[in-house]
Amino acid sequence: MNDKLGNWKRTHRCGDVTAEQVGQDICVMGWVQRRRDHGGLIFIDLRDREGVVQLALDPDRDLASHKKAEQVRTEFVIAARGKVSPRPDGTVNPKMKTGEVEIEISELLILNRSETPPFMLDEYTEVAESIRLKYRYLDLRRPALQNNLLMRHLVAKTVRNYLDGQGFIEIETPILTKSTPEGARDYLVPSRVNTGSFYALPQSPQLFKQLLMVSGFDRYFQIVRCFRDEDLRADRQPEFTQIDCELSFVNSDDVMGVMEGLIAQIFTAALGVNISLPMPRLTYAEALDRFGVDNPDLRFSMELIDITQQVAGSAFKVFADVAANKGLVKALNAKGCAAFSRKELDDLTDFVKIYGAKGLAWVKITENGWQSPIAKFFTEDELSALNKSLDAEVGDLLMFMADCPSVANEALGRLRGHLGHKLGLTKKDEYQFVWVTDFPLLEWDGEERRHVAVHHPFTSPLEEDIPLLDTDPGQARAQAYDLVLNGSEIGGGSIRIHDKTVQSRMFSLLGIGEEEAREKFGFLLDALDFGAPPHGGIAFGLDRIMMILTGADSIRDVIAFPKTQKATCLLSDAPNVVADKQLQELGIRLRAKQK
């Protein structure tokens, strides 16, 4: 039978007991991590969210408590009163936060018993993720996950304090809103009251935060839940959290300046790390030219070198043909990697094929020069010039990509990132930020036969590029900016279109006619008629930031109750089949599954 708590009051959390409390009578409560019987003395490691403390139970001090301790098992919930004492000589545990002390127990309560857990709840036990997610309430007792969520709380508090100090107002926006299918798929919610109609869960509060600027609130923020029905991976969830901000009367520099101050504050509060400001910037074009991708990892160099013109007249037909057809030939130098085996080189070739590349040419730099199947196609002068361009030295491995610009850049850029991890050049405790700016405003969708927005339809073009909307829209650049940390985009935003004429031109370029624009975005277009101020904003992925701060390998380890990669919750068995009566009330009839 469990003891009643009665008038017992917890005075300290387990992990907060220190040598400063020696001699004090205190009361702690928590879960039993382990019990050790030393043939008379019983020791219990008691755990709560702040850590673990050792309880010492001596039958000569209190026989009743000692007898209760004999019944205690792992994950029992207990309360204990006693005096804080220094641990005896030779028993101090420097690995424990409370390792200098123990509590000599004078009274013990068993508040609740526990079944044997399906897995050990210490930090070192490897458990299949499916089991962890099914018993998430137990998984969350593990110190590593508790520390992740405690840090997430600290970060959220830091965000609110910093933005409040910068004049931002926290305002909630609707969760049930209108479907405007641009970008990822919406999650739809059927309306019972308006049969046949659906709400959408917001992919972001984009339209509403722009309306708040029209409303005169000047600076808005929200730590907000967003939803996207998309294929999942380690850093994506169907529901995720953004730090969402919007500011009026600003330009791109203003937004980036305020926001990099926010990020610096987060890293100081969470890790005690000082971030150097201002953060570096790269244009989109420069990022692609030097690193192949628009989210470069700057923790290591290994930059891509454009050698298209150098090889255009070479006897190596693969390179020469690509150069002649307005393609791109690029190379990177993996310093000291000439010892890679043939299997490792084949694996790298298979890797770039994931990104559409047809193959990968390689060269090992030896004492005798180039060792490679392609060496015979180049003259000594050409080899010497390429060695100079690529800073090639004995022991280096050169890798070449020849293809259309989009494939050559991405395939070699992703290979660069892959090699950075493989060679140990990416340390988790090193933080390299970069703003990427001046993205293309539009890109051509060959299947749809129309332009699509690179960011979203409300992104403003650079003022000097507005004339290009009529003559060469694919060359127009956006007033858009992404913040990249260690090769991961953690936030992105833009200056918005606040002029209705420009917004209408943008819709036209995207193939959105006047009637469709009115149907989807009429309320925003109407608002632009009533004195919309110049404004811009940004949204940071809180979950991605937390992954980096905690060193977690999966976004699921920084979210209390995450979904699997199939968008299911193993804990609650969501999504689930609902009763026919509920479907009837919503006017929904399910089709039979095709066999």
Coordinates of C-alpha atoms in Angstrom, one line a residue:
M1 CA 0.0 0.0 0.0
N2 CA 1.4 3.4 -1.0
D3 CA 2.1 6.0 1.7
K4 CA 0.2 9.3 1.6
L5 CA 2.1 12.5 1.1
G6 CA 0.0 14.4 3.7
N7 CA 1.8 17.5 4.9
W8 CA 5.2 16.6 3.5
K9 CA 6.8 19.4 1.5
R10 CA 9.7 19.0 -0.9
T11 CA 12.4 21.5 0.1
H12 CA 15.0 20.7 -2.6
R13 CA 15.3 19.0 -5.9
C14 CA 17.6 16.0 -6.0
G15 CA 20.2 17.6 -8.3
D16 CA 20.3 20.8 -6.3
V17 CA 21.7 19.3 -3.1
T18 CA 25.2 20.5 -2.5
A19 CA 27.9 20.8 0.1
E20 CA 26.4 24.1 1.2
Q21 CA 23.5 22.3 2.7
V22 CA 25.6 20.0 4.9
G23 CA 24.0 19.7 8.4
Q24 CA 20.6 20.8 7.1
D25 CA 17.4 18.7 7.3
I26 CA 15.8 18.6 3.9
C27 CA 13.1 16.7 2.0
V28 CA 13.6 15.3 -1.5
M29 CA 11.2 13.5 -3.8
G30 CA 11.7 11.6 -7.1
W31 CA 12.2 8.3 -8.9
V32 CA 14.5 5.5 -7.8
Q33 CA 17.3 5.2 -10.3
R34 CA 18.9 2.2 -8.4
R35 CA 19.1 0.6 -5.0
R36 CA 22.2 -1.0 -3.5
D37 CA 22.0 -3.2 -0.4
H38 CA 25.4 -3.3 1.4
G39 CA 24.4 -5.8 4.0
G40 CA 22.9 -3.4 6.5
L41 CA 23.3 0.0 4.9
I42 CA 21.0 0.6 1.9
F43 CA 21.9 3.2 -0.7
I44 CA 19.3 4.7 -3.1
D45 CA 20.1 6.9 -6.0
L46 CA 17.1 9.2 -6.3
R47 CA 16.5 11.1 -9.5
D48 CA 14.4 14.1 -10.6
R49 CA 14.7 16.6 -13.5
E50 CA 17.7 18.4 -11.9
G51 CA 19.8 15.3 -11.3
V52 CA 20.6 12.4 -8.8
V53 CA 21.4 12.4 -5.1
Q54 CA 22.4 9.5 -2.9
L55 CA 20.2 8.5 0.0
A56 CA 21.8 6.5 2.9
L57 CA 19.5 4.3 5.1
D58 CA 20.9 2.9 8.3
P59 CA 18.6 0.5 10.3
D60 CA 20.2 1.9 13.5
R61 CA 19.0 5.4 12.6
D62 CA 15.4 4.5 11.5
L63 CA 14.4 0.9 11.2
A64 CA 11.0 1.6 9.7
S65 CA 12.5 3.6 6.8
H66 CA 15.1 0.9 6.3
K67 CA 12.4 -1.8 6.0
K68 CA 10.6 0.3 3.4
A69 CA 13.8 0.8 1.5
E70 CA 14.1 -3.0 1.2
Q71 CA 10.8 -3.0 -0.8
V72 CA 11.9 -0.2 -3.1
R73 CA 12.7 -1.1 -6.8
T74 CA 13.7 0.9 -9.9
E75 CA 11.4 3.7 -10.8
F76 CA 9.4 3.6 -7.6
V77 CA 8.3 7.1 -6.6
I78 CA 9.5 8.0 -3.1
A79 CA 9.8 10.9 -0.7
A80 CA 12.6 11.1 1.9
R81 CA 13.6 13.3 4.8
G82 CA 17.0 13.5 6.3
K83 CA 20.2 15.4 7.0
V84 CA 22.7 16.3 4.4
S85 CA 26.2 14.9 5.2
P86 CA 29.6 14.7 3.5
R87 CA 30.3 11.4 1.9
P88 CA 32.8 9.3 3.8
D89 CA 36.5 9.5 2.6
G90 CA 37.0 7.5 -0.6
T91 CA 33.4 7.5 -1.6
V92 CA 33.1 11.0 -3.3
N93 CA 31.9 10.7 -6.9
P94 CA 33.3 13.5 -9.0
K95 CA 31.1 12.5 -12.0
M96 CA 27.9 13.4 -10.1
K97 CA 26.7 17.0 -9.6
T98 CA 25.9 15.9 -6.0
G99 CA 28.8 13.6 -5.6
E100 CA 30.3 15.2 -2.5
V101 CA 27.3 14.6 -0.3
E102 CA 24.5 12.1 0.6
I103 CA 21.4 12.4 2.7
E104 CA 21.2 10.4 5.9
I105 CA 17.5 9.4 5.8
S106 CA 15.3 9.5 8.9
E107 CA 12.0 9.0 7.3
L108 CA 10.9 7.5 4.0
L109 CA 7.6 7.3 2.1
I110 CA 6.8 5.1 -0.9
L111 CA 4.4 7.3 -2.9
N112 CA 3.9 4.9 -5.8
R113 CA 5.2 1.6 -7.2
S114 CA 6.4 0.9 -10.7
E115 CA 6.3 -2.1 -13.1
T116 CA 9.7 -3.1 -14.4
P117 CA 10.5 -0.6 -17.2
P118 CA 10.9 -2.0 -20.7
F119 CA 14.4 -0.5 -20.8
M120 CA 16.9 1.0 -18.4
L121 CA 16.5 4.7 -18.0
D122 CA 20.2 5.7 -17.6
E123 CA 22.1 7.7 -20.2
Y124 CA 24.2 4.9 -21.6
T125 CA 21.6 2.3 -22.5
E126 CA 21.0 1.9 -26.3
V127 CA 17.3 1.4 -27.0
A128 CA 15.5 1.0 -30.3
E129 CA 13.8 4.3 -31.2
S130 CA 10.5 2.6 -31.8
I131 CA 10.5 1.4 -28.1
R132 CA 11.6 4.8 -26.9
L133 CA 8.8 6.5 -28.7
K134 CA 6.1 4.0 -27.6
Y135 CA 7.1 4.6 -24.0
R136 CA 8.0 8.3 -24.4
Y137 CA 6.9 9.2 -20.9
L138 CA 9.7 6.9 -19.6
D139 CA 12.2 8.0 -22.3
L140 CA 11.7 11.6 -21.1
R141 CA 12.9 10.6 -17.6
R142 CA 16.4 9.9 -19.1
P143 CA 18.8 12.7 -18.2
A144 CA 19.9 13.4 -21.8
L145 CA 16.3 14.2 -23.0
Q146 CA 15.4 16.1 -19.8
N147 CA 18.5 18.3 -20.3
N148 CA 17.4 18.9 -24.0
L149 CA 14.0 20.1 -22.9
L150 CA 15.3 22.1 -20.0
M151 CA 17.6 23.9 -22.5
R152 CA 14.7 24.4 -24.9
H153 CA 12.8 26.1 -22.1
L154 CA 15.9 28.4 -21.4
V155 CA 16.1 29.2 -25.1
A156 CA 12.4 30.1 -25.4
K157 CA 12.7 32.3 -22.3
T158 CA 15.8 34.0 -23.7
V159 CA 14.0 34.7 -27.0
R160 CA 11.1 36.4 -25.3
N161 CA 13.3 38.5 -23.1
Y162 CA 15.6 39.6 -25.9
L163 CA 12.7 40.5 -28.3
D164 CA 10.8 42.2 -25.6
G165 CA 13.9 44.4 -25.0
Q166 CA 13.9 45.2 -28.7
G167 CA 10.3 46.4 -28.7
F168 CA 8.6 43.3 -30.1
I169 CA 5.1 42.3 -29.1
E170 CA 4.1 38.7 -28.8
I171 CA 0.8 38.1 -30.7
E172 CA -0.9 34.8 -31.4
T173 CA -2.2 34.0 -34.9
P174 CA -4.9 31.5 -36.0
I175 CA -4.3 27.8 -36.2
L176 CA -7.4 27.1 -38.2
T177 CA -6.9 29.1 -41.4
K178 CA -7.4 29.1 -45.1
S179 CA -5.7 26.7 -47.5
T180 CA -3.4 28.5 -50.0
P181 CA -1.6 25.7 -51.7
E182 CA 1.8 27.3 -52.4
G183 CA 4.8 25.2 -51.2
A184 CA 4.4 22.1 -49.1
R185 CA 1.0 20.3 -48.8
D186 CA -1.4 21.6 -46.2
Y187 CA -2.9 19.6 -43.4
L188 CA -6.6 20.0 -43.8
V189 CA -9.3 20.1 -41.1
P190 CA -12.9 19.5 -42.2
S191 CA -15.6 21.9 -40.9
R192 CA -18.7 20.3 -39.4
V193 CA -20.6 23.6 -39.4
N194 CA -19.7 24.4 -43.0
T195 CA -20.0 21.0 -44.6
G196 CA -17.7 20.4 -47.5
S197 CA -15.3 23.2 -46.5
F198 CA -11.9 22.8 -44.9
Y199 CA -9.6 24.7 -42.7
A200 CA -5.8 24.4 -43.2
L201 CA -3.3 24.2 -40.4
P202 CA -0.7 27.0 -41.0
Q203 CA 2.6 26.2 -42.7
S204 CA 3.6 29.6 -41.2
P205 CA 1.8 32.7 -40.0
Q206 CA 3.1 34.6 -43.1
L207 CA -0.1 36.4 -44.2
F208 CA -1.2 37.2 -40.7
K209 CA 2.1 38.7 -39.6
Q210 CA 2.0 40.9 -42.7
L211 CA -1.5 42.0 -41.7
L212 CA -0.2 42.8 -38.2
M213 CA 2.3 45.2 -39.8
V214 CA -0.6 46.8 -41.7
S215 CA -2.4 47.0 -38.4
G216 CA 0.4 49.2 -37.0
F217 CA 2.0 46.8 -34.4
D218 CA 5.4 47.7 -35.8
R219 CA 7.3 44.7 -34.3
Y220 CA 5.7 41.3 -33.8
F221 CA 7.0 37.9 -32.7
Q222 CA 5.6 34.5 -31.8
I223 CA 7.0 31.1 -30.9
V224 CA 4.6 29.3 -33.0
R225 CA 3.5 25.8 -34.1
C226 CA 3.5 25.2 -37.8
F227 CA 2.4 22.2 -39.9
R228 CA 3.6 20.8 -43.3
D229 CA 2.5 17.5 -44.9
E230 CA 5.8 16.5 -46.4
D231 CA 8.2 13.6 -46.5
L232 CA 10.2 13.4 -43.3
R233 CA 13.8 13.0 -42.4
A234 CA 16.1 13.4 -39.3
D235 CA 15.6 17.2 -39.2
R236 CA 11.9 17.4 -40.2
Q237 CA 8.6 16.8 -38.4
P238 CA 5.0 17.3 -39.6
E239 CA 4.5 19.8 -36.8
F240 CA 7.4 22.0 -35.8
T241 CA 8.1 25.3 -34.0
Q242 CA 9.3 28.6 -35.4
I243 CA 10.6 31.7 -33.8
D244 CA 8.5 34.0 -36.1
C245 CA 9.3 37.8 -36.4
E246 CA 8.1 40.7 -38.5
L247 CA 9.2 44.3 -38.4
S248 CA 8.0 47.5 -40.1
F249 CA 10.0 50.4 -41.6
V250 CA 13.1 48.3 -42.1
N251 CA 15.5 47.0 -44.8
S252 CA 17.4 43.8 -45.0
D253 CA 20.3 45.1 -43.0
D254 CA 18.0 46.1 -40.1
V255 CA 16.4 42.7 -39.9
M256 CA 19.7 40.8 -40.0
G257 CA 21.3 43.1 -37.4
V258 CA 18.5 42.6 -34.9
M259 CA 18.3 38.9 -35.5
E260 CA 21.9 38.1 -35.2
G261 CA 21.8 39.8 -31.8
L262 CA 19.0 37.4 -30.9
I263 CA 21.1 34.3 -32.0
A264 CA 24.1 35.5 -30.2
Q265 CA 22.1 35.9 -27.0
I266 CA 20.7 32.4 -27.4
F267 CA 24.2 30.9 -27.6
T268 CA 25.5 32.8 -24.7
A269 CA 22.5 31.8 -22.5
A270 CA 22.5 28.1 -23.6
L271 CA 26.2 27.3 -24.0
G272 CA 28.1 30.2 -22.6
V273 CA 29.5 30.8 -26.1
N274 CA 30.2 34.3 -27.4
I275 CA 29.3 34.7 -31.1
S276 CA 31.4 37.3 -33.0
L277 CA 29.2 40.0 -34.6
P278 CA 28.5 41.0 -37.2
M279 CA 28.1 37.7 -38.9
P280 CA 29.7 37.2 -42.3
R281 CA 27.6 37.4 -45.5
L282 CA 27.7 35.7 -48.9
T283 CA 25.5 36.4 -51.9
Y284 CA 23.7 33.4 -53.3
A285 CA 25.8 33.6 -56.4
E286 CA 29.0 33.6 -54.4
A287 CA 27.9 30.7 -52.2
L288 CA 27.2 28.5 -55.2
D289 CA 30.4 29.5 -56.9
R290 CA 32.6 28.8 -53.9
F291 CA 30.7 26.0 -52.1
G292 CA 28.1 24.6 -54.6
V293 CA 25.2 25.0 -52.3
D294 CA 23.3 27.9 -50.7
N295 CA 23.8 26.5 -47.1
P296 CA 27.6 26.1 -46.9
D297 CA 29.4 24.7 -43.9
L298 CA 32.2 27.2 -43.2
R299 CA 33.9 25.1 -40.5
F300 CA 36.3 23.9 -43.1
S301 CA 37.6 25.3 -46.4
M302 CA 37.9 22.9 -49.4
E303 CA 36.3 25.4 -51.8
L304 CA 35.1 24.5 -55.3
I305 CA 37.2 25.8 -58.1
D306 CA 35.7 26.6 -61.5
I307 CA 38.1 25.3 -64.2
T308 CA 35.6 25.4 -67.1
Q309 CA 37.7 27.8 -69.2
Q310 CA 40.9 26.0 -68.4
V311 CA 39.7 22.7 -69.8
A312 CA 37.5 24.0 -72.6
G313 CA 40.3 23.2 -75.2
S314 CA 41.6 20.1 -73.7
A315 CA 41.7 16.6 -75.3
F316 CA 39.5 15.2 -72.6
K317 CA 36.2 15.2 -74.5
V318 CA 33.9 14.9 -71.4
F319 CA 35.2 18.2 -70.0
A320 CA 35.5 20.0 -73.4
D321 CA 32.0 19.1 -74.5
V322 CA 30.4 20.3 -71.2
A323 CA 32.3 23.5 -71.5
A324 CA 31.2 24.0 -75.1
N325 CA 27.6 23.5 -74.2
K326 CA 27.5 26.2 -71.4
G327 CA 28.0 23.6 -68.7
L328 CA 30.3 23.8 -65.7
V329 CA 33.5 21.9 -64.8
K330 CA 34.4 22.3 -61.2
A331 CA 37.0 20.6 -58.9
L332 CA 37.8 20.4 -55.3
N333 CA 41.0 19.4 -53.5
A334 CA 40.8 16.9 -50.6
K335 CA 44.1 17.6 -49.0
G336 CA 46.1 14.6 -48.0
C337 CA 43.5 12.1 -49.2
A338 CA 45.5 10.4 -52.0
A339 CA 45.5 7.3 -49.9
F340 CA 41.8 6.7 -50.5
S341 CA 41.2 3.2 -51.7
R342 CA 39.5 2.3 -54.9
K343 CA 36.4 1.3 -53.0
E344 CA 36.3 4.6 -51.2
L345 CA 36.5 6.4 -54.5
D346 CA 33.7 4.2 -55.9
D347 CA 31.6 5.1 -52.9
L348 CA 32.2 8.8 -53.5
T349 CA 31.1 8.3 -57.2
D350 CA 27.9 6.6 -56.0
F351 CA 27.3 9.4 -53.6
V352 CA 27.4 12.2 -56.2
K353 CA 25.0 10.1 -58.4
I354 CA 22.3 10.7 -55.7
Y355 CA 22.3 14.3 -56.9
G356 CA 22.0 13.6 -60.6
A357 CA 25.7 13.4 -61.5
K358 CA 26.7 10.9 -64.2
G359 CA 30.1 10.2 -62.5
L360 CA 33.1 11.7 -60.8
A361 CA 36.6 12.0 -62.2
W362 CA 39.5 11.8 -59.7
V363 CA 43.2 12.4 -59.6
K364 CA 45.8 11.3 -57.0
I365 CA 48.8 13.6 -56.7
T366 CA 51.9 11.4 -56.3
E367 CA 55.7 12.0 -56.5
N368 CA 55.5 11.1 -60.1
G369 CA 52.6 13.5 -60.9
W370 CA 48.9 12.7 -61.7
Q371 CA 47.7 9.1 -61.1
S372 CA 44.4 8.9 -62.8
P373 CA 42.6 7.4 -65.8
I374 CA 42.2 10.9 -67.2
A375 CA 45.8 12.1 -66.9
K376 CA 46.7 11.0 -70.4
F377 CA 44.3 13.5 -71.9
F378 CA 46.2 16.6 -70.6
T379 CA 49.5 18.1 -71.7
E380 CA 52.2 18.9 -69.2
D381 CA 51.4 22.6 -69.4
E382 CA 47.7 21.9 -68.8
L383 CA 48.6 19.7 -65.8
S384 CA 50.8 22.4 -64.4
A385 CA 48.2 25.1 -64.8
L386 CA 45.5 22.9 -63.1
N387 CA 47.8 22.0 -60.2
K388 CA 48.4 25.7 -59.7
S389 CA 44.7 26.5 -59.8
L390 CA 43.8 23.8 -57.4
D391 CA 46.8 24.2 -55.0
A392 CA 47.7 20.6 -55.7
E393 CA 50.5 19.0 -53.7
V394 CA 51.8 15.5 -53.3
G395 CA 49.3 13.4 -51.3
D396 CA 46.2 15.4 -52.4
L397 CA 43.1 14.0 -54.0
L398 CA 41.5 16.1 -56.7
M399 CA 37.9 15.4 -57.7
F400 CA 36.2 16.8 -60.8
M401 CA 32.5 17.3 -61.8
A402 CA 31.4 18.2 -65.3
D403 CA 27.7 18.8 -65.9
C404 CA 25.0 21.4 -66.2
P405 CA 25.6 24.2 -63.6
S406 CA 22.8 23.0 -61.2
V407 CA 24.0 19.4 -61.1
A408 CA 27.7 20.2 -61.0
N409 CA 27.3 22.7 -58.2
E410 CA 25.0 20.6 -56.0
A411 CA 26.7 17.3 -56.5
L412 CA 30.2 18.6 -55.8
G413 CA 28.9 20.8 -53.0
R414 CA 27.2 17.9 -51.3
L415 CA 30.3 15.8 -51.8
R416 CA 32.3 18.6 -50.1
G417 CA 30.0 18.4 -47.1
H418 CA 30.2 14.6 -47.1
L419 CA 34.0 14.7 -47.0
G420 CA 33.9 17.3 -44.3
H421 CA 32.1 14.8 -42.0
K422 CA 34.2 11.8 -43.2
L423 CA 37.5 13.5 -42.6
G424 CA 36.4 14.9 -39.1
L425 CA 36.6 18.5 -40.2
T426 CA 33.2 19.4 -38.7
K427 CA 33.4 19.7 -34.9
K428 CA 30.0 19.9 -33.1
D429 CA 31.3 22.5 -30.6
E430 CA 32.4 24.9 -33.4
Y431 CA 29.8 27.3 -34.7
Q432 CA 30.2 29.1 -38.0
F433 CA 27.4 31.4 -39.1
V434 CA 26.8 33.0 -42.5
W435 CA 24.0 35.1 -44.0
V436 CA 23.2 34.1 -47.6
T437 CA 21.6 37.0 -49.4
D438 CA 20.3 38.1 -52.9
F439 CA 18.6 34.8 -53.8
P440 CA 16.9 34.5 -57.2
L441 CA 13.3 35.8 -56.9
L442 CA 12.0 33.2 -59.3
E443 CA 12.9 29.8 -60.8
W444 CA 11.5 28.1 -63.9
D445 CA 9.4 24.9 -63.3
G446 CA 9.8 22.8 -66.5
E447 CA 6.8 20.6 -65.6
E448 CA 4.4 23.4 -64.8
R449 CA 5.8 25.6 -67.6
R450 CA 5.8 28.6 -65.4
H451 CA 7.9 30.5 -62.9
V452 CA 7.6 29.6 -59.2
A453 CA 8.7 31.7 -56.2
V454 CA 12.0 30.6 -54.7
H455 CA 10.9 31.7 -51.2
H456 CA 7.2 32.7 -51.4
P457 CA 5.0 35.0 -53.5
F458 CA 5.2 37.9 -51.1
T459 CA 9.0 38.4 -51.3
S460 CA 10.1 41.7 -52.7
P461 CA 12.6 42.0 -55.5
L462 CA 15.6 44.2 -55.2
E463 CA 14.5 47.7 -56.2
E464 CA 17.1 47.8 -59.0
D465 CA 15.8 44.5 -60.4
I466 CA 12.1 45.5 -60.6
P467 CA 12.4 46.4 -64.3
L468 CA 13.6 42.8 -64.9
L469 CA 10.1 41.6 -64.0
D470 CA 9.0 42.8 -67.4
T471 CA 12.1 41.9 -69.5
D472 CA 14.0 38.9 -67.8
P473 CA 12.2 37.8 -64.6
G474 CA 14.5 34.8 -64.1
Q475 CA 17.4 37.2 -63.5
A476 CA 15.6 39.2 -60.8
R477 CA 17.0 38.9 -57.3
A478 CA 15.0 38.8 -54.1
Q479 CA 15.4 40.9 -50.9
A480 CA 15.7 37.5 -49.2
Y481 CA 18.2 36.2 -46.6
D482 CA 18.9 32.9 -44.9
L483 CA 21.0 32.4 -41.8
V484 CA 23.1 29.2 -42.1
L485 CA 24.9 27.6 -39.2
N486 CA 27.3 24.7 -39.8
G487 CA 25.8 23.9 -43.1
S488 CA 22.2 23.9 -41.8
E489 CA 19.7 26.6 -42.7
I490 CA 18.3 27.7 -39.3
G491 CA 16.3 30.7 -40.4
G492 CA 15.1 32.5 -43.5
G493 CA 13.1 35.6 -44.4
S494 CA 12.7 38.5 -46.7
I495 CA 11.6 42.1 -47.2
R496 CA 7.9 41.8 -48.2
I497 CA 6.1 43.4 -51.1
H498 CA 4.0 46.2 -49.6
D499 CA 2.9 47.7 -52.9
K500 CA -0.3 46.2 -54.4
T501 CA 0.9 46.9 -58.0
V502 CA 4.1 45.0 -57.5
Q503 CA 2.3 42.2 -55.7
S504 CA -0.1 41.8 -58.7
R505 CA 2.8 41.7 -61.1
M506 CA 4.4 39.0 -59.0
F507 CA 1.2 36.9 -59.1
S508 CA 1.0 37.3 -62.8
L509 CA 4.6 36.0 -63.2
L510 CA 3.7 33.0 -61.1
G511 CA 0.7 32.2 -63.3
I512 CA -1.8 33.2 -60.7
G513 CA -4.6 35.1 -62.4
E514 CA -6.5 38.0 -60.9
E515 CA -9.5 35.7 -60.0
E516 CA -7.3 33.1 -58.4
A517 CA -5.3 35.7 -56.5
R518 CA -8.5 37.3 -55.2
E519 CA -9.8 33.9 -54.1
K520 CA -6.6 32.8 -52.3
F521 CA -5.1 36.1 -51.1
G522 CA -7.9 38.7 -51.4
F523 CA -7.8 39.7 -47.8
L524 CA -4.0 40.5 -48.1
L525 CA -4.5 42.4 -51.3
D526 CA -7.3 44.5 -49.8
A527 CA -5.0 45.3 -46.8
L528 CA -2.3 46.6 -49.1
D529 CA -4.8 49.2 -50.2
F530 CA -4.9 50.8 -46.8
G531 CA -1.4 52.2 -46.2
A532 CA 0.8 49.1 -45.8
P533 CA 4.2 50.1 -44.4
P534 CA 7.5 48.7 -45.8
H535 CA 8.1 45.6 -43.7
G536 CA 10.1 42.4 -43.6
G537 CA 10.7 39.5 -41.3
I538 CA 12.2 36.1 -40.6
A539 CA 11.4 32.7 -39.1
F540 CA 13.9 30.5 -37.3
G541 CA 13.5 26.8 -36.9
L542 CA 13.6 26.4 -33.1
D543 CA 13.9 22.6 -33.4
R544 CA 16.9 22.8 -35.7
I545 CA 18.6 25.3 -33.5
M546 CA 18.0 23.0 -30.5
M547 CA 19.5 20.1 -32.4
I548 CA 22.7 22.1 -32.9
L549 CA 22.8 23.4 -29.3
T550 CA 22.3 20.0 -27.8
G551 CA 24.4 18.0 -30.3
A552 CA 21.4 15.8 -31.0
D553 CA 21.4 13.6 -34.1
S554 CA 17.7 13.8 -34.6
I555 CA 15.1 16.5 -34.3
R556 CA 13.0 13.9 -32.3
D557 CA 15.4 14.2 -29.4
V558 CA 14.6 17.9 -28.9
I559 CA 10.8 17.6 -29.1
A560 CA 8.8 16.2 -26.2
F561 CA 6.3 14.0 -28.2
P562 CA 7.6 13.7 -31.8
K563 CA 6.3 11.7 -34.7
T564 CA 8.1 8.9 -36.5
Q565 CA 9.4 9.3 -40.1
K566 CA 6.0 8.0 -41.2
A567 CA 4.3 10.9 -39.4
T568 CA 2.8 8.5 -36.7
C569 CA 2.8 8.8 -32.9
L570 CA 3.7 5.4 -31.4
L571 CA 2.7 6.6 -28.0
S572 CA -0.9 7.6 -28.8
D573 CA -1.4 5.6 -32.0
A574 CA -2.2 8.8 -34.0
P575 CA -3.4 9.1 -36.7
N576 CA -6.3 6.7 -36.0
V577 CA -9.5 5.6 -37.7
V578 CA -12.5 7.5 -36.4
A579 CA -16.1 6.4 -36.0
D580 CA -18.5 6.5 -39.0
K581 CA -20.7 8.8 -37.0
Q582 CA -18.0 11.4 -36.9
L583 CA -17.4 11.2 -40.6
Q584 CA -21.1 11.5 -41.3
E585 CA -21.3 14.7 -39.2
L586 CA -18.5 16.1 -41.4
G587 CA -20.0 15.0 -44.7
I588 CA -17.1 12.7 -45.4
R589 CA -17.2 9.3 -47.0
L590 CA -14.0 7.2 -47.3
R591 CA -13.2 5.3 -50.5
A592 CA -12.3 1.7 -50.1
K593 CA -8.5 1.0 -50.5
Q594 CA -7.4 -0.2 -53.9
K595 CA -6.1 -3.7 -53.7

